[in-house]
């Protein structure tokens, strides 16, 4: 098969539809129905003025018989909707092939049930043939969500005289935007899976459902999930809905209380779901660690290594430092991934040093892994109006916007004559000469034991909604969330995103520490709009395999692949702050699939 670059395929206004719960394969006779999953695309065609006509392309329907092999049907067809007068109808026909037989399914003309969703029964071969019930929603966008702190499951017994302890859960789901109306936006939850982290799981929750966000007066949320709750190998399928419609976190952050509909006085399920739209959290720590997971001999991780909370090393700190000509015994403090697709990382170091390429650098300079000084400390502070000579206040955390504006925090304190106030290490500053958020504003929704104290700002990430995730230099006791350590990840909305040991847990550090610190932070999220589409270059041949290179204004990238255009596209590479990746063992002379580049 020839190499294909999916990125170059024209969209032609096509809309991807995903099958949801309720889709079934209906065998003839009394045989039980089978759940049906899959997808197809609707491509607009020209038609009569009172009808919308679409080609149905890349149809892939899959059944999974109990204990049997999955059966996949592929094909294409036609769909139309419209009519005159009071009648508004729709019809779909499909030609499907499973490799051994070919069938034509037709719904006949039926009244339209929904303006955007599809709900049709298609029959093959008359009343004696099989049928398919297609319930599908359009996929306008898809975001990956992962749970954050305080996601918990409760199996309550109303008549039992015993204490019920909530079980912490970890996992995630995918949220697909499927449309909306002037009042509500509609979403579908796919591939939800939450577990207690044990092997095998003591609690495992899987399923899907719907979400609506909106309202006429106040913004509300409506959750309706159908979940399979497994408890130590046993369980039941239940429906959970939210008990409180109020949004308690800035959308798209999720915080919802779900309660089982039905159940009994001996067992009723409750789920506190806390989640955010991110794929990975990248961070640096103050203290290094020796991972207990992974291949041996174990390489000790240092405070310069860029780590992912999925348990992998994103970039070795020694590579960052060597790129800037610096000694490799330094720690990387704050960092940011640069746009441009070249894999450059902007970073600060924990102390002054001499670079072979750049000469003397201070802990307040912003450097890059490709050997540049992005900003000297004096440049970052210039518009904040400090009395000359300008002080070197150090540089702790950093975030560069697409506009080029740089937000940062410093390690020292000084008086700004321009702003008429003290600048402290807990303030979030801009090189445009303003205080973005004061330390008091960042902690406004917390209740620290000493509200006048400056606890510092060690790392931060800015969401498009304006919400800021951050860590502090110095821990404190809080009146709401309890003890906060300097390695915990917080939100300026007043909640704990992740405890430090949860961030490093995938590495299973051998050191017996309660906190490894959190010096730098970057979030890979579908909620952050990409700076522009990347461009895949023609592949190259290397002894290691097929080398893919690209250009673009993205910050991080991931290579995805599929063997067939009507099959799902799956990740092939890790998420990379780089401009190239080699497909292992794939010779350039005979590539065997299609490749697509995802960017954030």
XYZ file of C-alpha atoms in Angstrom:
600
model
C 0.000 0.000 0.000
C 1.258 3.438 -0.862
C 2.018 5.936 1.858
C -0.837 8.358 2.421
C -0.761 11.674 4.253
C -4.270 12.129 5.638
C -3.564 15.774 6.348
C -3.619 16.510 2.639
C -7.030 14.953 1.956
C -9.768 17.511 1.158
C -12.600 17.681 3.660
C -15.360 18.636 1.140
C -17.552 19.789 4.024
C -17.934 16.238 5.295
C -19.262 15.508 8.787
C -18.116 12.531 10.834
C -20.867 10.617 12.672
C -20.245 8.242 15.573
C -22.602 5.452 16.615
C -23.746 5.677 20.227
C -25.594 3.579 22.775
C -28.761 2.090 21.305
C -27.162 1.104 17.990
C -27.791 -2.593 17.334
C -27.303 -5.389 14.856
C -30.682 -7.137 14.606
C -30.368 -10.737 13.309
C -33.344 -12.401 11.656
C -35.579 -14.592 13.764
C -35.331 -14.740 17.526
C -31.548 -14.398 17.800
C -30.474 -11.746 20.347
C -29.454 -8.332 19.115
C -25.803 -7.274 19.322
C -24.383 -3.848 20.267
C -23.136 -2.027 17.193
C -20.314 0.499 17.110
C -18.631 2.394 14.316
C -18.696 5.551 12.253
C -19.440 7.010 8.845
C -19.172 10.342 7.039
C -21.836 12.424 5.346
C -20.612 14.393 2.315
C -23.006 16.979 0.821
C -24.182 16.430 -2.757
C -26.321 18.570 -5.015
C -30.040 17.752 -4.930
C -33.569 19.138 -5.362
C -34.285 22.450 -3.658
C -36.466 20.846 -0.968
C -34.062 17.980 -0.186
C -30.597 17.707 1.317
C -28.633 14.844 -0.234
C -25.454 13.299 1.140
C -23.054 10.569 0.106
C -22.421 8.169 2.992
C -18.728 7.306 2.902
C -16.180 5.325 4.927
C -18.850 3.290 6.682
C -17.385 0.996 9.325
C -19.783 -0.940 11.564
C -18.551 -3.474 14.101
C -20.359 -6.053 16.226
C -18.773 -7.910 19.118
C -20.548 -11.203 19.834
C -20.172 -12.518 23.377
C -17.055 -14.691 23.326
C -16.731 -14.420 19.539
C -14.604 -12.551 17.057
C -15.621 -8.998 16.065
C -17.332 -8.732 12.696
C -16.716 -5.606 10.627
C -18.971 -4.363 7.845
C -17.668 -1.708 5.453
C -19.286 0.180 2.645
C -21.016 3.319 1.432
C -24.426 4.613 0.528
C -26.746 7.602 0.301
C -28.737 9.676 2.794
C -31.358 12.335 2.129
C -33.756 14.431 4.161
C -36.371 17.006 3.289
C -39.885 17.252 1.935
C -42.739 19.582 1.184
C -45.588 20.880 3.294
C -46.012 19.378 6.761
C -44.010 16.248 5.933
C -40.277 16.239 6.639
C -38.651 12.879 6.106
C -35.336 11.064 5.777
C -34.009 7.938 4.126
C -30.687 6.061 4.104
C -29.485 3.090 2.150
C -26.120 1.346 2.553
C -24.189 -1.282 0.596
C -22.220 -3.225 3.231
C -19.613 -5.973 2.873
C -18.039 -8.084 5.640
C -15.549 -9.868 3.401
C -17.756 -12.904 2.753
C -21.146 -11.435 1.884
C -22.581 -8.186 0.559
C -25.953 -6.794 1.618
C -28.019 -3.729 0.803
C -29.753 -2.088 3.787
C -32.532 0.477 3.313
C -34.536 2.447 5.845
C -37.302 3.537 3.517
C -38.704 7.014 3.924
C -39.296 7.847 7.595
C -40.239 11.006 9.536
C -37.191 12.938 10.762
C -36.688 12.474 14.525
C -33.835 14.941 15.052
C -32.348 17.853 13.137
C -28.745 16.773 13.750
C -28.673 13.255 15.260
C -29.585 10.171 13.241
C -31.894 7.400 14.451
C -32.794 4.958 11.677
C -33.548 1.249 11.260
C -32.244 -0.160 7.958
C -33.515 -3.533 6.733
C -31.733 -5.962 4.392
C -33.426 -8.621 2.249
C -36.971 -7.905 3.334
C -38.514 -9.000 6.634
C -36.437 -12.221 6.701
C -33.079 -10.446 6.536
C -30.940 -8.760 9.202
C -31.368 -5.132 10.131
C -29.217 -2.432 11.689
C -30.436 0.217 14.098
C -28.163 3.234 13.700
C -28.177 5.853 16.448
C -25.446 8.369 15.610
C -24.315 11.853 16.594
C -22.125 14.250 14.600
C -18.579 14.697 15.866
C -17.851 18.412 15.595
C -14.839 18.229 17.927
C -13.400 15.714 20.394
C -11.550 16.457 23.623
C -9.767 13.976 25.849
C -10.495 14.387 29.564
C -8.650 12.990 32.562
C -9.697 12.946 36.182
C -8.215 15.333 38.729
C -8.151 15.216 42.534
C -11.263 14.227 44.492
C -12.918 11.985 41.900
C -14.642 9.431 44.132
C -17.108 6.522 44.030
C -19.537 5.613 46.806
C -21.650 2.485 47.207
C -24.131 3.547 49.888
C -26.401 1.372 52.006
C -29.293 3.323 53.529
C -30.146 0.679 56.142
C -26.623 -0.422 57.117
C -25.260 0.882 60.396
C -21.725 1.306 59.177
C -19.487 4.017 57.818
C -19.135 4.109 54.035
C -15.733 5.277 52.770
C -15.542 6.854 49.276
C -13.089 5.169 46.865
C -10.706 7.496 44.950
C -10.840 6.882 41.200
C -8.522 7.628 38.285
C -9.142 7.513 34.557
C -10.833 9.591 31.912
C -13.202 9.838 28.978
C -13.629 11.558 25.619
C -16.137 14.382 25.176
C -17.549 14.940 21.686
C -19.347 18.169 20.818
C -22.349 17.029 18.790
C -24.292 20.258 18.245
C -26.658 22.540 20.071
C -29.411 25.121 19.986
C -29.622 28.725 21.212
C -29.937 27.543 24.825
C -27.870 24.370 25.189
C -24.721 22.871 23.679
C -24.871 19.091 23.416
C -22.008 16.684 24.066
C -21.574 12.915 24.124
C -19.319 11.064 26.546
C -17.410 8.200 24.935
C -14.988 5.606 26.326
C -15.409 6.512 29.990
C -13.244 4.311 32.190
C -12.527 4.915 35.858
C -10.757 2.522 38.233
C -9.388 2.464 41.760
C -5.890 1.765 40.384
C -5.652 -1.786 41.737
C -4.698 -4.778 39.580
C -7.161 -6.307 38.986
C -9.446 -3.350 39.711
C -11.622 -3.508 42.795
C -13.814 -0.821 41.224
C -14.096 -0.384 37.457
C -16.632 1.939 35.822
C -17.125 2.051 32.046
C -19.723 3.488 29.698
C -21.007 6.524 27.853
C -23.765 9.123 27.958
C -24.854 12.662 27.199
C -24.097 16.121 28.586
C -25.897 19.419 27.982
C -24.394 22.773 28.973
C -26.352 26.013 28.842
C -29.571 27.601 30.038
C -31.890 30.549 29.613
C -31.046 32.412 32.846
C -28.076 30.653 34.485
C -25.588 28.240 32.941
C -26.474 24.697 33.966
C -25.278 21.168 33.291
C -27.301 18.044 32.602
C -25.540 14.673 32.765
C -27.124 11.356 31.815
C -24.690 8.427 31.801
C -25.244 4.699 31.286
C -22.418 2.948 33.114
C -21.321 -0.569 33.904
C -20.107 -0.555 37.520
C -17.914 -3.545 38.342
C -17.112 -4.312 41.983
C -14.490 -7.043 42.475
C -15.636 -8.868 39.363
C -19.373 -8.331 39.914
C -21.561 -5.370 39.106
C -24.511 -3.977 37.264
C -25.426 -1.536 34.532
C -26.929 1.657 35.927
C -28.058 5.114 34.861
C -26.498 8.070 36.676
C -27.703 11.668 36.475
C -26.496 14.815 38.189
C -28.296 15.968 41.322
C -27.215 19.633 41.120
C -27.395 21.505 37.789
C -25.110 24.363 38.870
C -21.682 24.641 37.214
C -19.236 24.937 40.101
C -16.111 25.161 37.912
C -15.282 27.207 34.837
C -16.235 25.264 31.733
C -14.640 23.168 30.269
C -13.516 21.952 33.709
C -15.874 19.276 35.041
C -17.205 18.989 38.587
C -20.452 17.068 38.931
C -22.235 14.893 41.502
C -23.911 11.871 39.881
C -26.475 9.591 41.531
C -27.860 6.243 40.442
C -31.454 6.247 39.308
C -33.058 3.256 40.959
C -30.866 0.985 43.053
C -32.193 -0.149 46.392
C -31.837 0.587 50.084
C -28.897 -1.818 50.336
C -26.875 -0.462 47.390
C -27.009 2.838 45.558
C -24.098 4.246 43.578
C -22.800 7.812 43.745
C -20.006 9.277 41.618
C -18.196 12.567 42.258
C -16.595 13.291 38.895
C -13.805 15.889 38.693
C -12.021 16.138 35.340
C -10.175 18.496 33.018
C -9.492 18.436 29.251
C -5.852 17.410 29.159
C -3.867 14.519 27.719
C -0.632 14.945 29.665
C 0.852 17.168 32.352
C 4.526 17.946 31.757
C 6.546 19.128 34.722
C 9.921 19.431 36.388
C 10.578 18.658 40.042
C 12.739 20.327 42.641
C 14.180 17.020 43.837
C 15.350 14.238 41.556
C 14.125 10.672 41.924
C 15.062 7.077 41.185
C 12.181 5.460 39.273
C 11.057 2.041 40.413
C 9.206 1.517 37.128
C 10.775 0.970 33.733
C 13.831 -0.889 32.428
C 16.845 -1.635 34.580
C 19.424 -0.391 35.305
C 17.353 2.574 36.422
C 18.575 5.999 35.396
C 18.102 8.551 38.117
C 15.900 11.478 37.134
C 17.134 14.956 37.953
C 15.442 18.283 38.541
C 16.314 19.215 34.939
C 14.311 16.417 33.284
C 10.962 17.262 31.669
C 8.585 14.556 32.871
C 5.060 13.517 31.941
C 2.474 12.365 34.472
C 1.971 9.333 32.189
C 5.334 8.046 33.433
C 7.735 8.951 30.629
C 10.639 11.340 30.227
C 9.632 13.922 27.623
C 13.055 15.563 27.271
C 16.212 14.783 29.190
C 17.454 17.793 31.086
C 20.989 17.074 29.966
C 19.857 17.503 26.339
C 18.236 20.865 27.141
C 21.323 22.114 28.936
C 23.790 20.861 26.326
C 21.765 22.574 23.606
C 22.388 25.875 25.397
C 26.027 25.014 26.114
C 25.450 24.807 29.875
C 26.823 22.439 32.520
C 24.555 19.428 32.971
C 24.547 19.629 36.783
C 22.074 22.554 36.703
C 18.372 22.193 37.399
C 15.718 23.421 34.966
C 13.307 25.621 36.884
C 10.518 27.094 34.756
C 10.003 26.033 31.130
C 7.696 26.582 28.168
C 7.386 24.759 24.836
C 8.077 27.118 21.952
C 5.872 27.327 18.835
C 7.362 26.589 15.444
C 7.631 22.802 15.347
C 11.399 22.723 15.838
C 11.286 21.233 19.318
C 12.803 24.238 21.095
C 12.049 24.569 24.804
C 12.428 27.873 26.631
C 13.685 27.412 30.175
C 15.320 28.974 33.200
C 18.051 27.521 35.395
C 18.334 27.432 39.173
C 21.609 29.389 39.394
C 23.998 31.548 37.387
C 26.411 29.729 35.074
C 28.720 30.175 32.094
C 27.567 28.811 28.750
C 30.058 27.672 26.108
C 27.806 29.255 23.490
C 26.189 32.184 25.294
C 28.766 33.274 27.846
C 27.610 34.248 31.361
C 23.897 33.662 32.025
C 21.962 34.413 35.181
C 19.136 32.568 36.871
C 16.873 35.366 35.611
C 17.595 34.861 31.901
C 15.198 32.975 29.635
C 17.155 30.529 27.481
C 16.272 28.064 24.734
C 17.336 24.498 24.102
C 18.607 25.428 20.632
C 21.215 27.776 22.108
C 19.653 31.251 22.281
C 18.952 33.840 24.933
C 15.267 34.498 24.377
C 15.146 37.334 26.922
C 17.616 38.718 29.417
C 16.165 39.367 32.866
C 16.498 43.117 32.368
C 14.424 42.886 29.162
C 11.632 41.022 30.919
C 11.542 43.591 33.740
C 12.124 46.737 31.666
C 8.511 47.933 31.438
C 7.747 47.241 35.095
C 9.554 50.454 36.001
C 12.115 49.512 38.654
C 14.556 52.191 39.779
C 17.807 51.994 37.744
C 19.998 50.135 37.677
C 17.345 47.450 37.050
C 17.629 44.583 39.546
C 18.058 40.944 38.530
C 15.096 39.392 40.346
C 15.600 35.909 38.967
C 13.065 33.974 36.929
C 10.906 31.183 38.312
C 7.952 30.339 36.054
C 7.328 31.346 32.442
C 4.570 31.147 29.805
C 4.756 32.633 26.298
C 1.496 33.511 24.534
C 1.011 33.141 20.788
C 1.113 36.946 20.580
C 4.680 36.921 21.921
C 3.778 38.386 25.322
C 5.578 36.579 28.140
C 4.057 35.996 31.568
C 6.446 35.070 34.358
C 7.222 35.116 38.060
C 10.421 36.186 39.804
C 12.324 34.996 42.867
C 13.074 38.332 44.498
C 11.079 41.401 45.523
C 11.460 45.061 44.525
C 9.445 48.265 44.321
C 8.006 49.308 40.946
C 7.888 53.064 40.582
C 5.673 52.785 37.493
C 3.073 50.632 39.237
C 3.561 52.195 42.656
C 3.707 48.889 44.499
C 6.013 46.106 45.651
C 6.528 43.244 43.225
C 6.891 39.925 45.004
C 7.739 36.309 44.068
C 4.073 35.313 44.221
C 2.899 37.820 41.600
C 2.198 36.843 38.007
C 3.867 39.459 35.790
C 3.981 40.401 32.120
C 6.872 41.749 30.080
C 4.292 44.279 28.797
C 4.703 46.005 32.159
C 1.711 44.877 34.220
C 0.773 42.584 37.068
C -1.470 39.939 35.494
C -2.532 38.499 38.865
C -1.263 39.471 42.263
C -0.390 36.726 44.707
C -3.477 37.636 46.739
C -5.670 37.259 43.633
C -4.218 33.829 42.833
C -5.025 32.642 46.361
C -8.311 34.556 46.718
C -10.417 31.365 46.760
C -8.140 29.649 49.271
C -8.016 30.281 53.011
C -4.296 30.190 53.951
C -3.428 30.401 57.641
C -1.442 33.590 56.989
C -3.251 35.512 54.203
C -0.649 38.307 54.226
C 2.276 35.995 53.480
C 3.727 35.681 49.973
C 4.044 31.932 49.321
C 5.688 32.435 45.913
C 4.723 31.255 42.427
C 6.797 28.297 41.294
C 4.981 27.077 38.153
C 1.818 27.959 36.256
C -0.261 27.268 33.148
C -2.927 29.563 31.672
C -6.152 28.094 30.228
C -8.100 29.836 27.423
C -10.926 30.451 29.936
C -8.503 32.509 32.064
C -8.237 29.862 34.778
C -4.672 29.413 36.027
C -3.135 26.225 37.377
C -0.095 26.878 39.567
C 2.178 25.715 42.358
C 3.664 27.727 45.218
C 7.236 28.026 46.494
C 6.223 27.455 50.106
C 3.454 25.213 51.391
C 0.703 26.355 53.741
C -2.256 25.148 55.766
C -5.560 25.967 54.103
C -8.911 26.249 55.833
C -10.768 24.451 53.009
C -8.480 21.954 51.225
C -6.161 21.198 54.154
C -2.382 21.114 53.934
C -0.939 22.382 50.637
C 2.625 21.404 49.768
C 4.879 23.314 47.412
C 4.689 20.391 44.956
C 0.875 20.296 44.750
C -0.884 21.611 41.649
C -3.596 24.170 42.459
C -6.223 26.148 40.541
C -6.912 29.820 41.124
C -10.566 28.732 41.278
C -9.867 27.334 44.733
C -9.335 23.595 44.315
C -6.467 21.103 44.234
C -5.849 19.743 40.737
C -3.338 17.065 41.753
C -1.265 16.199 44.761
C 2.477 15.929 44.165
C 2.708 12.196 44.819
C -0.099 11.577 42.301
C 1.941 13.395 39.635
C 5.072 11.318 40.189
C 3.304 8.035 41.047
C 3.666 6.547 37.523
C 7.465 6.655 38.031
C 7.142 4.760 41.348
C 10.050 6.666 42.941
C 12.142 4.632 45.366
C 12.832 7.627 47.602
C 10.546 7.866 50.621
C 9.549 11.510 50.189
C 6.161 13.121 50.721
C 6.903 15.804 48.120
C 9.283 16.106 45.165
C 8.374 19.723 44.393
C 6.874 21.207 41.236
C 9.152 23.717 39.498
C 7.807 23.850 35.935
C 4.468 23.020 34.266
C 3.033 22.633 30.770
C -0.308 21.063 29.770
C -1.131 19.190 26.556
C -4.815 19.938 26.006
C -7.345 19.741 23.180
C -8.987 22.822 24.693
C -6.004 24.972 23.691
C -6.396 26.022 20.084
C -3.524 25.014 17.810
C -1.567 27.879 16.239
C -2.026 26.493 12.725
C -2.063 23.239 10.744
C 1.273 21.482 10.280
C 2.645 20.225 6.988
C 4.163 16.779 6.597
C 7.233 16.685 4.362
C 7.966 13.771 2.008
C 9.234 10.826 4.096
C 12.884 9.880 4.232
C 14.705 6.585 4.560
C 16.962 5.825 7.519
C 18.453 2.552 8.815
C 16.025 2.803 11.750
C 12.898 3.078 9.585
C 10.668 5.637 7.901
C 11.575 9.182 8.956
C 8.723 11.695 9.070
C 9.469 15.408 9.307
C 7.128 18.370 9.396
C 6.816 22.112 9.533
C 4.270 24.239 11.346
C 3.535 26.649 14.154
C 2.432 24.063 16.658
C 4.221 23.508 19.936
C 3.884 19.725 20.260
C 2.952 16.986 17.789
C 1.860 13.364 17.574
C 2.039 10.988 14.611
C -1.149 8.963 14.092
C -1.728 6.121 11.671
C -4.295 3.792 10.146
C -4.100 0.844 7.771
C -7.326 1.808 6.008
C -9.061 5.157 5.551
C -12.313 3.795 6.997
C -10.563 2.472 10.138
C -10.016 4.602 13.243
C -6.814 6.628 13.363
C -4.700 5.684 16.392
C -1.647 7.323 18.011
C 1.662 5.953 16.757
C 4.222 8.198 18.460
C 4.342 9.820 21.880
C 3.388 13.486 22.069
C 6.603 15.224 21.002
C 8.096 18.713 21.289
C 9.971 17.975 18.065
C 9.925 18.351 14.296
C 10.591 14.745 13.327
C 9.908 11.137 14.274
C 10.971 7.772 12.849
C 8.420 4.986 12.371
C 10.372 1.995 13.760
C 10.955 -0.827 11.308
C 8.947 0.862 8.524
C 11.078 1.023 5.340
C 10.557 4.046 3.129
C 10.471 1.823 0.062
C 7.268 0.010 1.105
C 5.253 1.934 3.714
C 2.113 0.096 4.795
C -0.335 2.672 6.016
C -1.597 6.215 6.181
C -0.109 8.781 8.542
C -1.559 11.920 10.046
C 0.033 14.608 12.197
C -1.810 15.968 15.249
C -0.704 19.294 16.701
C -1.324 21.279 19.885
